[in-house]
Amino acid sequence: MNEQTRQPIELDPTIARFAPSERVDDLGRTHFIGIGGAGMSVLAEMLHQQGVDVDGSDAQAGAKTERLAALGIPVSIGQQEDNVRDAQVVVYSSAIKADNPEIVAAAANDARIVHRSDILALLMHGRRAVTVAGAHGKTTTSSMLAHILTHGGPGALADPSYAIGGSIQGPDGTTLDGGHAGTGDVLVAEADESDGSFAKYAPQIAIVTNAEPDHLDHYGDADAYHAAFVDHLSHARGAIVVCADDASALAVLRQLDEATAAHAVAYGTTPRVDLGELGGARYVHIAAEREHAGDGAESFTLEMPASIAAGRVDAGDDDGSIVRMPVTLAVPGLHNARNATAAIIAATLLGMDPHAAADAVSTFLGAARRFQIRAQIGGVTVVDDYAHHPTEIAALLDAARRRYPQATIHVLFQPHLFSRTKFFAKEFADALAKADDVIVTGVFPARERQQDFPDVSAATIADAAGDDASIDVEERMETAAQMIAMRAKPGDVVFTVGAGDITKMAPVIAHVLEAHAGKDD
């Protein structure tokens, strides 16, 4: 405790703050700084469900803080010393700095100051945890696995806990929150790699959807980023599941030590013969993949080694036989075929029949803000999507082309983080070029500050496009939304894209479309 009161206060998310023997019941009153954040609110809700005395604060009210308050979790708007007066544990995210008044007060009060990842690691204690890491695909893959177990898992698999940094589209248009403390013995969780904190997790199964370099503001370069994934996978107590279609994830797989690689399962659309050395990993092939125009249904066949289908990750007495099973998804895109495959493999290794897992995932309607249709007005479809990495945007627009092959595709894109915009401006421009019409609006800063990146703006992406693509820039988000709505014609599709508050513009676009529906051009 005394170390935390020394100045300066040091916040290191990579250092584990709980011993393996500690449990949720040992926490006492727990305060979350920035409780309205997607990842923080989920953890706060899970602790509350397990009987922990939880409260929190946030800079401003929003949908998450309102939901938490409705559940009986006190939330203070504004961050000040008094909020942590009686807290025994104070939880922060990487967006919180050491000079935050609640951090300073917590240190003075000898409270335990822990990173959000420490709470997630604590929730894993005593459970069979499955983590999902990757620059993109985490939320959808973890949501799919939670859905599979909830709707098809037998016995202790049937009611998993899950900590997912987003909401899930439920039946009949309902939205299910991403946090749930179940009665089963499995915990499904996203493993955020942005700050290196996923090094402290020791899951039963670790999934890596991809390892495309991201968050280089923290890691410095791609080699350090990949090394963090190698380290994360080395902590898995059981199986690791890695997408071989991603060159970076494949490189990570090949860097694993022999003992870790012996428990690896790779998956992808690439024929096994073309992959070369996999370090002993078994391989699940995604074959005959196709997407249906119009309804966007995604179908494919999984070719799974019989030993994997039987729930064994090691080769053992495997005779080389293959189990084939058809899979149909309600969510479009090759990337979702890959996400579903990872989820099916994990469910199978947890003890579920793979055919039952494939059946269960067919009813998954998607994580919120993943190809989510928000409105259909005057022949124009408005779709909202969380894509914020160049590869995610490219996958989104590829799926859009396959689902709406005759449509003009409009994109309103809000970059997320100045650092990501700086490092990947050309990649963003190339991905956005897949659309017919693009407006880039002001950067959503999240934990960063504009003054630290004076030369980075929406124009950074447009400038990177050069003469290869026409990308318009409008820093004012609402003006940009009105502009793109006015450009849309019957039969067109308009996407709001990004991880910030761009989702608020879907209703603005819908309002403009409604106002002009039926009018002459």
Short mmCIF file of C-alpha atoms in Angstrom, two decimals:
data_model
loop_
_atom_site.label_atom_id
_atom_site.label_comp_id
_atom_site.label_asym_id
_atom_site.label_seq_id
_atom_site.Cartn_x
_atom_site.Cartn_y
_atom_site.Cartn_z
CA MET A 1 0.00 0.00 0.00
CA ASN A 2 2.76 2.42 0.92
CA GLU A 3 4.32 2.16 -2.52
CA GLN A 4 1.15 3.52 -4.09
CA THR A 5 1.27 6.68 -1.96
CA ARG A 6 4.75 7.67 -3.09
CA GLN A 7 5.10 10.36 -5.70
CA PRO A 8 4.99 10.24 -8.59
CA ILE A 9 2.11 7.79 -8.85
CA GLU A 10 2.95 5.13 -11.40
CA LEU A 11 0.17 3.44 -13.38
CA ASP A 12 1.43 0.34 -15.17
CA PRO A 13 -1.35 -1.78 -16.69
CA THR A 14 1.01 -4.70 -17.36
CA ILE A 15 1.68 -5.42 -13.66
CA ALA A 16 -0.72 -7.89 -12.04
CA ARG A 17 -2.24 -6.46 -8.84
CA PHE A 18 -4.06 -9.54 -7.56
CA ALA A 19 -2.57 -12.81 -6.35
CA PRO A 20 -3.83 -16.05 -7.95
CA SER A 21 -5.51 -16.98 -4.67
CA GLU A 22 -7.66 -13.83 -4.52
CA ARG A 23 -11.30 -13.84 -5.57
CA VAL A 24 -14.05 -11.34 -6.33
CA ASP A 25 -15.43 -11.75 -2.79
CA ASP A 26 -12.21 -10.22 -1.41
CA LEU A 27 -12.65 -6.85 -3.14
CA GLY A 28 -14.75 -4.72 -0.81
CA ARG A 29 -16.17 -1.43 -2.07
CA THR A 30 -14.90 -0.95 -5.63
CA HIS A 31 -14.94 2.34 -7.53
CA PHE A 32 -14.53 2.63 -11.33
CA ILE A 33 -13.04 5.82 -12.77
CA GLY A 34 -14.65 6.31 -16.19
CA ILE A 35 -17.34 3.75 -15.46
CA GLY A 36 -19.28 4.71 -18.61
CA GLY A 37 -16.61 3.31 -20.93
CA ALA A 38 -17.56 0.18 -22.87
CA GLY A 39 -15.02 -2.08 -21.17
CA MET A 40 -15.38 -0.53 -17.72
CA SER A 41 -19.18 -0.66 -17.58
CA VAL A 42 -19.19 -4.37 -18.43
CA LEU A 43 -16.82 -5.19 -15.58
CA ALA A 44 -18.71 -2.99 -13.14
CA GLU A 45 -21.94 -4.76 -14.04
CA MET A 46 -20.39 -8.19 -13.64
CA LEU A 47 -19.04 -7.35 -10.18
CA HIS A 48 -22.41 -5.90 -9.20
CA GLN A 49 -24.13 -9.11 -10.34
CA GLN A 50 -21.80 -11.05 -8.05
CA GLY A 51 -22.68 -8.94 -5.02
CA VAL A 52 -19.71 -6.55 -4.92
CA ASP A 53 -20.39 -3.02 -3.63
CA VAL A 54 -19.69 -1.08 -6.85
CA ASP A 55 -19.90 2.58 -7.76
CA GLY A 56 -18.16 4.84 -10.24
CA SER A 57 -17.73 8.19 -11.89
CA ASP A 58 -17.55 9.53 -15.41
CA ALA A 59 -16.87 12.86 -17.06
CA GLN A 60 -20.32 12.91 -18.60
CA ALA A 61 -23.59 11.03 -18.54
CA GLY A 62 -24.52 8.67 -21.34
CA ALA A 63 -26.40 5.49 -22.18
CA LYS A 64 -23.96 3.32 -20.22
CA THR A 65 -24.08 5.43 -17.05
CA GLU A 66 -27.87 5.55 -17.23
CA ARG A 67 -28.03 1.78 -17.57
CA LEU A 68 -25.70 1.25 -14.60
CA ALA A 69 -27.70 3.66 -12.45
CA ALA A 70 -30.89 1.78 -13.37
CA LEU A 71 -29.24 -1.42 -12.13
CA GLY A 72 -28.56 0.21 -8.77
CA ILE A 73 -24.91 1.16 -9.32
CA PRO A 74 -24.29 4.74 -8.10
CA VAL A 75 -22.61 6.91 -10.74
CA SER A 76 -21.19 10.39 -10.09
CA ILE A 77 -20.86 12.74 -13.04
CA GLY A 78 -17.54 14.52 -12.75
CA GLN A 79 -14.37 13.18 -11.17
CA GLN A 80 -13.38 14.45 -7.75
CA GLU A 81 -11.68 13.31 -4.56
CA ASP A 82 -14.85 12.68 -2.57
CA ASN A 83 -15.94 9.96 -5.00
CA VAL A 84 -13.26 7.56 -3.71
CA ARG A 85 -13.38 8.46 -0.02
CA ASP A 86 -14.58 5.02 1.14
CA ALA A 87 -13.28 2.91 -1.74
CA GLN A 88 -11.06 -0.06 -0.96
CA VAL A 89 -10.31 -0.74 -4.62
CA VAL A 90 -10.14 1.89 -7.36
CA VAL A 91 -10.21 0.71 -10.98
CA TYR A 92 -8.79 2.75 -13.87
CA SER A 93 -8.45 2.27 -17.62
CA SER A 94 -5.53 3.29 -19.81
CA ALA A 95 -7.41 6.50 -20.63
CA ILE A 96 -6.92 7.66 -17.02
CA LYS A 97 -3.71 9.51 -16.13
CA ALA A 98 -1.79 9.56 -12.84
CA ASP A 99 -2.80 13.15 -12.10
CA ASN A 100 -6.52 12.32 -12.15
CA PRO A 101 -7.93 13.68 -8.87
CA GLU A 102 -9.51 10.34 -7.99
CA ILE A 103 -6.22 8.50 -8.56
CA VAL A 104 -4.41 11.01 -6.36
CA ALA A 105 -7.04 10.69 -3.63
CA ALA A 106 -7.05 6.89 -3.85
CA ALA A 107 -3.29 6.80 -3.39
CA ALA A 108 -3.54 9.12 -0.40
CA ASN A 109 -6.23 6.88 1.11
CA ASP A 110 -4.14 3.72 0.63
CA ALA A 111 -6.78 2.21 -1.65
CA ARG A 112 -5.70 -0.53 -4.04
CA ILE A 113 -5.32 1.05 -7.46
CA VAL A 114 -5.82 -1.56 -10.17
CA HIS A 115 -6.16 -1.54 -13.94
CA ARG A 116 -9.39 -2.78 -15.55
CA SER A 117 -7.46 -5.82 -16.78
CA ASP A 118 -6.76 -6.80 -13.16
CA ILE A 119 -10.52 -7.04 -12.56
CA LEU A 120 -10.96 -9.16 -15.68
CA ALA A 121 -8.07 -11.42 -14.62
CA LEU A 122 -9.70 -11.73 -11.19
CA LEU A 123 -13.00 -12.72 -12.79
CA MET A 124 -11.14 -15.49 -14.65
CA HIS A 125 -9.96 -17.10 -11.41
CA GLY A 126 -11.80 -20.38 -10.86
CA ARG A 127 -13.35 -20.39 -14.34
CA ARG A 128 -12.51 -21.87 -17.71
CA ALA A 129 -11.71 -18.63 -19.47
CA VAL A 130 -11.63 -18.06 -23.22
CA THR A 131 -9.96 -14.86 -24.36
CA VAL A 132 -10.21 -13.29 -27.81
CA ALA A 133 -7.36 -11.03 -28.91
CA GLY A 134 -6.64 -9.26 -32.18
CA ALA A 135 -6.59 -5.85 -33.82
CA HIS A 136 -10.15 -6.51 -34.97
CA GLY A 137 -12.82 -9.18 -34.68
CA LYS A 138 -12.65 -9.43 -30.88
CA THR A 139 -16.18 -8.30 -30.09
CA THR A 140 -17.89 -10.31 -32.82
CA THR A 141 -15.94 -13.52 -32.12
CA SER A 142 -16.46 -13.35 -28.35
CA SER A 143 -20.14 -12.48 -28.89
CA MET A 144 -20.52 -15.49 -31.20
CA LEU A 145 -18.95 -17.83 -28.66
CA ALA A 146 -21.13 -16.50 -25.84
CA HIS A 147 -24.17 -16.94 -28.10
CA ILE A 148 -23.21 -20.51 -29.03
CA LEU A 149 -22.77 -21.55 -25.41
CA THR A 150 -25.92 -19.77 -24.24
CA HIS A 151 -28.15 -21.21 -26.95
CA GLY A 152 -26.62 -24.64 -27.46
CA GLY A 153 -24.21 -25.49 -24.66
CA PRO A 154 -25.05 -28.41 -22.36
CA GLY A 155 -24.65 -28.48 -18.59
CA ALA A 156 -22.02 -26.12 -17.20
CA LEU A 157 -21.54 -24.59 -20.66
CA ALA A 158 -25.12 -23.35 -20.90
CA ASP A 159 -24.89 -20.10 -18.93
CA PRO A 160 -21.44 -18.59 -19.49
CA SER A 161 -20.18 -15.37 -18.02
CA TYR A 162 -18.95 -12.91 -20.59
CA ALA A 163 -17.17 -9.56 -20.67
CA ILE A 164 -17.58 -8.11 -24.14
CA GLY A 165 -16.78 -4.49 -24.93
CA GLY A 166 -19.98 -3.86 -26.82
CA SER A 167 -23.64 -4.78 -27.03
CA ILE A 168 -25.18 -7.72 -28.87
CA GLN A 169 -28.18 -7.61 -31.18
CA GLY A 170 -30.79 -9.83 -29.64
CA PRO A 171 -34.00 -11.22 -31.15
CA ASP A 172 -36.85 -8.86 -32.03
CA GLY A 173 -34.53 -5.87 -32.19
CA THR A 174 -33.53 -5.99 -28.52
CA THR A 175 -30.00 -5.06 -27.46
CA LEU A 176 -28.23 -7.22 -24.89
CA ASP A 177 -25.44 -5.71 -22.83
CA GLY A 178 -21.96 -7.17 -23.12
CA GLY A 179 -21.56 -8.09 -19.47
CA HIS A 180 -23.11 -11.10 -17.77
CA ALA A 181 -22.20 -13.13 -14.69
CA GLY A 182 -23.50 -16.59 -15.49
CA THR A 183 -23.88 -19.71 -13.41
CA GLY A 184 -21.71 -21.84 -15.71
CA ASP A 185 -17.98 -22.43 -15.41
CA VAL A 186 -16.91 -20.58 -18.60
CA LEU A 187 -15.94 -16.92 -18.94
CA VAL A 188 -15.64 -15.44 -22.45
CA ALA A 189 -13.71 -12.19 -22.63
CA GLU A 190 -12.10 -9.82 -25.05
CA ALA A 191 -8.35 -9.51 -24.44
CA ASP A 192 -7.43 -5.92 -25.23
CA GLU A 193 -3.90 -5.71 -26.61
CA SER A 194 -3.76 -1.90 -26.85
CA ASP A 195 -1.72 -1.36 -23.68
CA GLY A 196 -0.03 -4.72 -23.18
CA SER A 197 -2.28 -5.65 -20.26
CA PHE A 198 -3.37 -8.93 -21.85
CA ALA A 199 -0.03 -10.35 -20.74
CA LYS A 200 -1.52 -11.01 -17.29
CA TYR A 201 -4.30 -13.35 -18.52
CA ALA A 202 -3.93 -17.13 -18.23
CA PRO A 203 -7.00 -18.46 -20.09
CA GLN A 204 -7.96 -22.04 -20.77
CA ILE A 205 -8.27 -21.15 -24.48
CA ALA A 206 -6.69 -18.14 -26.19
CA ILE A 207 -8.01 -17.04 -29.59
CA VAL A 208 -6.11 -14.67 -31.88
CA THR A 209 -8.22 -13.43 -34.78
CA ASN A 210 -5.32 -11.49 -36.32
CA ALA A 211 -2.18 -9.67 -35.28
CA GLU A 212 -2.10 -6.78 -37.72
CA PRO A 213 0.06 -4.02 -36.25
CA ASP A 214 -1.96 -1.45 -34.32
CA HIS A 215 -1.46 0.74 -31.24
CA LEU A 216 2.08 1.55 -32.34
CA ASP A 217 1.93 4.57 -30.04
CA HIS A 218 2.33 2.01 -27.23
CA TYR A 219 4.45 -0.70 -28.86
CA GLY A 220 6.69 1.39 -31.11
CA ASP A 221 6.94 -1.08 -33.97
CA ALA A 222 5.38 -4.21 -35.45
CA ASP A 223 8.00 -6.56 -33.98
CA ALA A 224 7.19 -5.47 -30.43
CA TYR A 225 3.48 -5.77 -31.16
CA HIS A 226 3.89 -9.34 -32.44
CA ALA A 227 6.12 -10.26 -29.49
CA ALA A 228 3.29 -9.26 -27.15
CA PHE A 229 0.97 -11.75 -28.87
CA VAL A 230 3.57 -14.52 -28.59
CA ASP A 231 3.84 -13.78 -24.87
CA HIS A 232 0.06 -13.69 -24.43
CA LEU A 233 -0.39 -17.08 -26.10
CA SER A 234 2.38 -18.62 -24.00
CA HIS A 235 0.21 -18.09 -20.90
CA ALA A 236 -2.71 -20.17 -22.19
CA ARG A 237 -3.27 -23.19 -19.96
CA GLY A 238 -4.97 -25.23 -22.68
CA ALA A 239 -5.48 -24.60 -26.38
CA ILE A 240 -4.64 -21.65 -28.60
CA VAL A 241 -6.68 -20.89 -31.73
CA VAL A 242 -5.11 -18.69 -34.43
CA CYS A 243 -6.31 -17.42 -37.81
CA ALA A 244 -3.82 -18.51 -40.47
CA ASP A 245 -5.35 -16.26 -43.15
CA ASP A 246 -3.73 -13.27 -41.43
CA ALA A 247 -0.03 -13.08 -42.28
CA SER A 248 0.85 -11.47 -38.96
CA ALA A 249 -1.05 -14.04 -36.90
CA LEU A 250 0.61 -16.79 -38.93
CA ALA A 251 3.99 -15.25 -38.14
CA VAL A 252 3.08 -15.20 -34.43
CA LEU A 253 2.07 -18.88 -34.63
CA ARG A 254 5.45 -19.75 -36.13
CA GLN A 255 7.27 -17.94 -33.32
CA LEU A 256 5.67 -20.01 -30.55
CA ASP A 257 7.82 -22.37 -28.55
CA GLU A 258 7.35 -26.08 -29.21
CA ALA A 259 5.31 -26.76 -26.07
CA THR A 260 2.82 -23.98 -26.81
CA ALA A 261 2.54 -24.84 -30.51
CA ALA A 262 1.70 -28.45 -29.60
CA HIS A 263 -1.68 -27.18 -28.34
CA ALA A 264 -2.41 -24.89 -31.28
CA VAL A 265 -5.26 -24.97 -33.78
CA ALA A 266 -5.02 -22.82 -36.89
CA TYR A 267 -7.98 -22.00 -39.12
CA GLY A 268 -8.58 -20.23 -42.40
CA THR A 269 -9.66 -20.33 -46.03
CA THR A 270 -6.18 -21.12 -47.35
CA PRO A 271 -5.71 -24.77 -48.39
CA ARG A 272 -3.46 -26.54 -45.88
CA VAL A 273 -0.95 -27.47 -48.55
CA ASP A 274 -0.30 -23.78 -49.27
CA LEU A 275 0.43 -22.79 -45.69
CA GLY A 276 3.76 -24.48 -45.15
CA GLU A 277 5.08 -25.10 -41.65
CA LEU A 278 2.61 -24.56 -38.80
CA GLY A 279 4.83 -25.77 -35.98
CA GLY A 280 2.65 -28.80 -35.25
CA ALA A 281 -0.64 -26.89 -35.13
CA ARG A 282 -3.76 -28.71 -36.33
CA TYR A 283 -5.70 -27.02 -39.12
CA VAL A 284 -9.43 -26.34 -39.64
CA HIS A 285 -10.24 -25.37 -43.22
CA ILE A 286 -13.05 -23.01 -44.23
CA ALA A 287 -14.21 -24.37 -47.60
CA ALA A 288 -16.88 -23.51 -50.17
CA GLU A 289 -17.44 -20.05 -48.69
CA ARG A 290 -20.03 -17.86 -50.37
CA GLU A 291 -22.25 -14.91 -49.52
CA HIS A 292 -25.76 -14.52 -50.86
CA ALA A 293 -26.65 -11.19 -52.43
CA GLY A 294 -29.73 -9.52 -51.01
CA ASP A 295 -30.14 -11.17 -47.61
CA GLY A 296 -26.39 -11.27 -46.94
CA ALA A 297 -26.44 -14.84 -45.60
CA GLU A 298 -22.96 -16.33 -45.33
CA SER A 299 -22.45 -20.05 -45.90
CA PHE A 300 -19.41 -22.33 -45.84
CA THR A 301 -18.24 -25.82 -44.92
CA LEU A 302 -15.89 -26.51 -42.04
CA GLU A 303 -13.35 -29.29 -42.55
CA MET A 304 -12.21 -30.20 -39.05
CA PRO A 305 -9.74 -32.92 -38.00
CA ALA A 306 -11.64 -35.67 -36.19
CA SER A 307 -9.55 -35.23 -33.06
CA ILE A 308 -10.53 -31.53 -32.84
CA ALA A 309 -14.19 -32.45 -33.44
CA ALA A 310 -13.85 -34.84 -30.50
CA GLY A 311 -12.55 -32.02 -28.30
CA ARG A 312 -8.86 -32.98 -28.34
CA VAL A 313 -6.35 -30.35 -29.36
CA ASP A 314 -3.33 -32.66 -29.63
CA ALA A 315 -2.93 -35.13 -32.48
CA GLY A 316 -2.88 -38.18 -30.20
CA ASP A 317 -4.11 -41.20 -32.10
CA ASP A 318 -5.57 -39.05 -34.89
CA ASP A 319 -5.99 -41.15 -38.05
CA GLY A 320 -6.17 -38.11 -40.33
CA SER A 321 -9.92 -38.30 -40.88
CA ILE A 322 -11.90 -35.10 -41.41
CA VAL A 323 -15.33 -34.11 -40.09
CA ARG A 324 -17.24 -31.85 -42.48
CA MET A 325 -20.12 -29.66 -41.37
CA PRO A 326 -22.12 -26.96 -43.17
CA VAL A 327 -22.45 -23.55 -41.49
CA THR A 328 -24.85 -20.74 -42.38
CA LEU A 329 -24.64 -17.29 -40.78
CA ALA A 330 -27.17 -14.47 -40.69
CA VAL A 331 -24.30 -11.94 -40.63
CA PRO A 332 -22.48 -11.23 -43.90
CA GLY A 333 -18.83 -11.30 -44.88
CA LEU A 334 -15.86 -13.63 -45.15
CA HIS A 335 -14.48 -12.06 -41.98
CA ASN A 336 -17.54 -13.35 -40.11
CA ALA A 337 -16.98 -16.84 -41.51
CA ARG A 338 -13.54 -16.67 -39.89
CA ASN A 339 -14.95 -15.27 -36.63
CA ALA A 340 -17.58 -18.01 -36.46
CA THR A 341 -14.99 -20.68 -37.14
CA ALA A 342 -12.87 -19.54 -34.19
CA ALA A 343 -15.97 -19.55 -31.96
CA ILE A 344 -17.04 -23.03 -33.12
CA ILE A 345 -13.54 -24.42 -32.51
CA ALA A 346 -13.43 -22.94 -29.00
CA ALA A 347 -16.90 -24.27 -28.15
CA THR A 348 -15.87 -27.72 -29.40
CA LEU A 349 -12.69 -27.72 -27.31
CA LEU A 350 -14.78 -26.75 -24.28
CA GLY A 351 -16.77 -29.96 -24.78
CA MET A 352 -19.62 -29.01 -27.09
CA ASP A 353 -20.64 -31.06 -30.12
CA PRO A 354 -19.32 -29.14 -33.17
CA HIS A 355 -22.51 -29.69 -35.17
CA ALA A 356 -24.55 -28.24 -32.31
CA ALA A 357 -22.15 -25.28 -32.16
CA ALA A 358 -22.58 -24.70 -35.90
CA ASP A 359 -26.36 -24.83 -35.52
CA ALA A 360 -26.30 -22.37 -32.61
CA VAL A 361 -24.18 -19.75 -34.39
CA SER A 362 -26.64 -19.68 -37.30
CA THR A 363 -29.07 -17.68 -35.12
CA PHE A 364 -26.50 -15.05 -34.14
CA LEU A 365 -27.69 -11.64 -35.35
CA GLY A 366 -24.46 -9.75 -34.76
CA ALA A 367 -22.80 -7.55 -32.22
CA ALA A 368 -24.30 -4.09 -32.08
CA ARG A 369 -22.72 -1.70 -34.57
CA ARG A 370 -21.48 -4.55 -36.76
CA PHE A 371 -23.23 -4.16 -40.13
CA GLN A 372 -26.28 -3.02 -38.17
CA ILE A 373 -29.08 -1.72 -40.38
CA ARG A 374 -30.41 1.41 -38.68
CA ALA A 375 -32.95 2.68 -41.22
CA GLN A 376 -34.48 2.06 -44.64
CA ILE A 377 -36.07 5.26 -45.96
CA GLY A 378 -37.02 6.23 -49.51
CA GLY A 379 -35.12 3.28 -50.94
CA VAL A 380 -31.92 4.21 -49.07
CA THR A 381 -30.45 1.82 -46.49
CA VAL A 382 -28.50 3.25 -43.54
CA VAL A 383 -25.97 0.90 -41.92
CA ASP A 384 -23.84 1.53 -38.82
CA ASP A 385 -20.53 -0.23 -38.23
CA TYR A 386 -17.76 -0.06 -35.63
CA ALA A 387 -14.91 -0.64 -38.12
CA HIS A 388 -11.96 1.58 -37.17
CA HIS A 389 -8.90 -0.25 -38.52
CA PRO A 390 -8.11 -0.23 -42.27
CA THR A 391 -8.54 -3.99 -42.58
CA GLU A 392 -11.91 -3.83 -40.81
CA ILE A 393 -13.07 -1.12 -43.20
CA ALA A 394 -11.90 -3.10 -46.22
CA ALA A 395 -13.73 -6.20 -44.96
CA LEU A 396 -16.86 -4.17 -44.28
CA LEU A 397 -16.92 -2.67 -47.77
CA ASP A 398 -16.17 -6.04 -49.40
CA ALA A 399 -19.16 -7.46 -47.54
CA ALA A 400 -21.24 -4.46 -48.61
CA ARG A 401 -20.36 -5.05 -52.28
CA ARG A 402 -21.37 -8.67 -52.04
CA ARG A 403 -24.63 -7.94 -50.24
CA TYR A 404 -25.56 -4.89 -52.36
CA PRO A 405 -23.85 -5.57 -55.71
CA GLN A 406 -25.82 -2.93 -57.65
CA ALA A 407 -25.84 -0.19 -55.01
CA THR A 408 -23.85 3.02 -54.75
CA ILE A 409 -21.97 2.83 -51.45
CA HIS A 410 -21.58 6.02 -49.40
CA VAL A 411 -19.34 6.14 -46.31
CA LEU A 412 -19.22 8.68 -43.51
CA PHE A 413 -16.03 7.79 -41.62
CA GLN A 414 -14.82 9.11 -38.28
CA PRO A 415 -11.15 8.24 -37.58
CA HIS A 416 -10.52 6.90 -34.07
CA LEU A 417 -7.32 8.11 -32.39
CA PHE A 418 -4.86 10.64 -33.79
CA SER A 419 -2.02 8.11 -33.51
CA ARG A 420 -3.84 5.46 -35.56
CA THR A 421 -4.72 8.07 -38.19
CA LYS A 422 -1.08 9.15 -38.36
CA PHE A 423 0.38 5.64 -38.64
CA PHE A 424 -2.18 4.22 -41.09
CA ALA A 425 -3.36 7.18 -43.18
CA LYS A 426 -2.50 5.53 -46.51
CA GLU A 427 -4.05 2.21 -45.45
CA PHE A 428 -7.25 4.03 -44.47
CA ALA A 429 -7.32 5.82 -47.82
CA ASP A 430 -6.86 2.54 -49.71
CA ALA A 431 -9.64 0.81 -47.73
CA LEU A 432 -12.07 3.70 -48.16
CA ALA A 433 -11.41 3.68 -51.90
CA LYS A 434 -13.60 0.56 -52.05
CA ALA A 435 -16.62 2.87 -51.56
CA ASP A 436 -18.13 5.11 -54.23
CA ASP A 437 -18.46 8.20 -52.07
CA VAL A 438 -16.56 9.07 -48.87
CA ILE A 439 -16.63 11.90 -46.37
CA VAL A 440 -14.10 11.82 -43.52
CA THR A 441 -15.06 13.80 -40.45
CA GLY A 442 -13.11 14.97 -37.39
CA VAL A 443 -10.94 12.55 -35.44
CA PHE A 444 -12.43 10.99 -32.28
CA PRO A 445 -9.60 11.48 -29.76
CA ALA A 446 -10.57 8.93 -27.05
CA ARG A 447 -7.59 8.99 -24.66
CA GLU A 448 -5.44 11.27 -26.87
CA ARG A 449 -5.17 15.05 -27.22
CA GLN A 450 -5.16 17.09 -30.42
CA GLN A 451 -2.28 19.28 -29.17
CA ASP A 452 -0.03 16.22 -29.10
CA PHE A 453 -0.75 15.59 -32.81
CA PRO A 454 -0.98 19.10 -34.31
CA ASP A 455 -0.50 17.89 -37.88
CA VAL A 456 -3.11 15.11 -37.78
CA SER A 457 -6.72 15.64 -38.84
CA ALA A 458 -9.35 14.20 -41.14
CA ALA A 459 -7.43 15.78 -44.02
CA THR A 460 -4.48 13.48 -43.23
CA ILE A 461 -6.37 10.57 -44.78
CA ALA A 462 -7.58 12.58 -47.77
CA ASP A 463 -4.02 13.79 -48.42
CA ALA A 464 -2.73 10.21 -48.25
CA ALA A 465 -5.20 9.19 -50.95
CA GLY A 466 -3.49 11.50 -53.44
CA ASP A 467 -4.91 11.11 -56.90
CA ASP A 468 -5.94 7.49 -56.26
CA ALA A 469 -9.29 8.31 -54.71
CA SER A 470 -11.62 11.20 -54.08
CA ILE A 471 -12.21 11.65 -50.36
CA ASP A 472 -14.05 14.69 -49.07
CA VAL A 473 -13.34 16.20 -45.67
CA GLU A 474 -15.79 17.88 -43.29
CA GLU A 475 -14.60 18.22 -39.70
CA ARG A 476 -18.09 19.00 -38.39
CA MET A 477 -19.73 15.62 -37.98
CA GLU A 478 -23.37 16.68 -38.18
CA THR A 479 -22.72 18.77 -41.29
CA ALA A 480 -20.96 15.77 -42.86
CA ALA A 481 -23.94 13.55 -42.03
CA GLN A 482 -26.35 15.96 -43.68
CA MET A 483 -24.10 16.20 -46.75
CA ILE A 484 -23.86 12.46 -47.30
CA ALA A 485 -27.60 11.99 -46.76
CA MET A 486 -28.33 14.56 -49.47
CA ARG A 487 -26.12 12.65 -51.91
CA ALA A 488 -27.96 9.34 -51.46
CA LYS A 489 -30.47 8.17 -54.08
CA PRO A 490 -33.00 5.32 -53.97
CA GLY A 491 -31.15 2.01 -54.08
CA ASP A 492 -28.03 3.46 -52.38
CA VAL A 493 -26.52 2.38 -49.06
CA VAL A 494 -25.04 4.84 -46.54
CA PHE A 495 -22.59 3.63 -43.89
CA THR A 496 -21.63 5.41 -40.69
CA VAL A 497 -18.24 3.95 -39.79
CA GLY A 498 -15.95 4.31 -36.78
CA ALA A 499 -15.44 3.47 -33.11
CA GLY A 500 -16.32 6.89 -31.70
CA ASP A 501 -19.61 8.75 -31.55
CA ILE A 502 -20.24 8.57 -35.30
CA THR A 503 -23.07 6.15 -34.45
CA LYS A 504 -25.07 9.22 -33.37
CA MET A 505 -25.18 10.32 -37.01
CA ALA A 506 -27.32 7.42 -38.25
CA PRO A 507 -30.48 9.09 -36.87
CA VAL A 508 -29.37 12.42 -38.38
CA ILE A 509 -29.00 10.79 -41.80
CA ALA A 510 -32.35 9.07 -41.37
CA HIS A 511 -34.00 12.38 -40.49
CA VAL A 512 -32.64 14.06 -43.62
CA LEU A 513 -33.73 11.12 -45.77
CA GLU A 514 -37.20 11.23 -44.21
CA ALA A 515 -37.49 14.96 -44.85
CA HIS A 516 -36.58 14.54 -48.50
CA ALA A 517 -38.29 11.23 -49.23
CA GLY A 518 -40.45 11.50 -52.32
CA LYS A 519 -39.12 14.93 -53.31
CA ASP A 520 -37.62 15.61 -56.71
CA ASP A 521 -33.87 15.87 -56.99
#
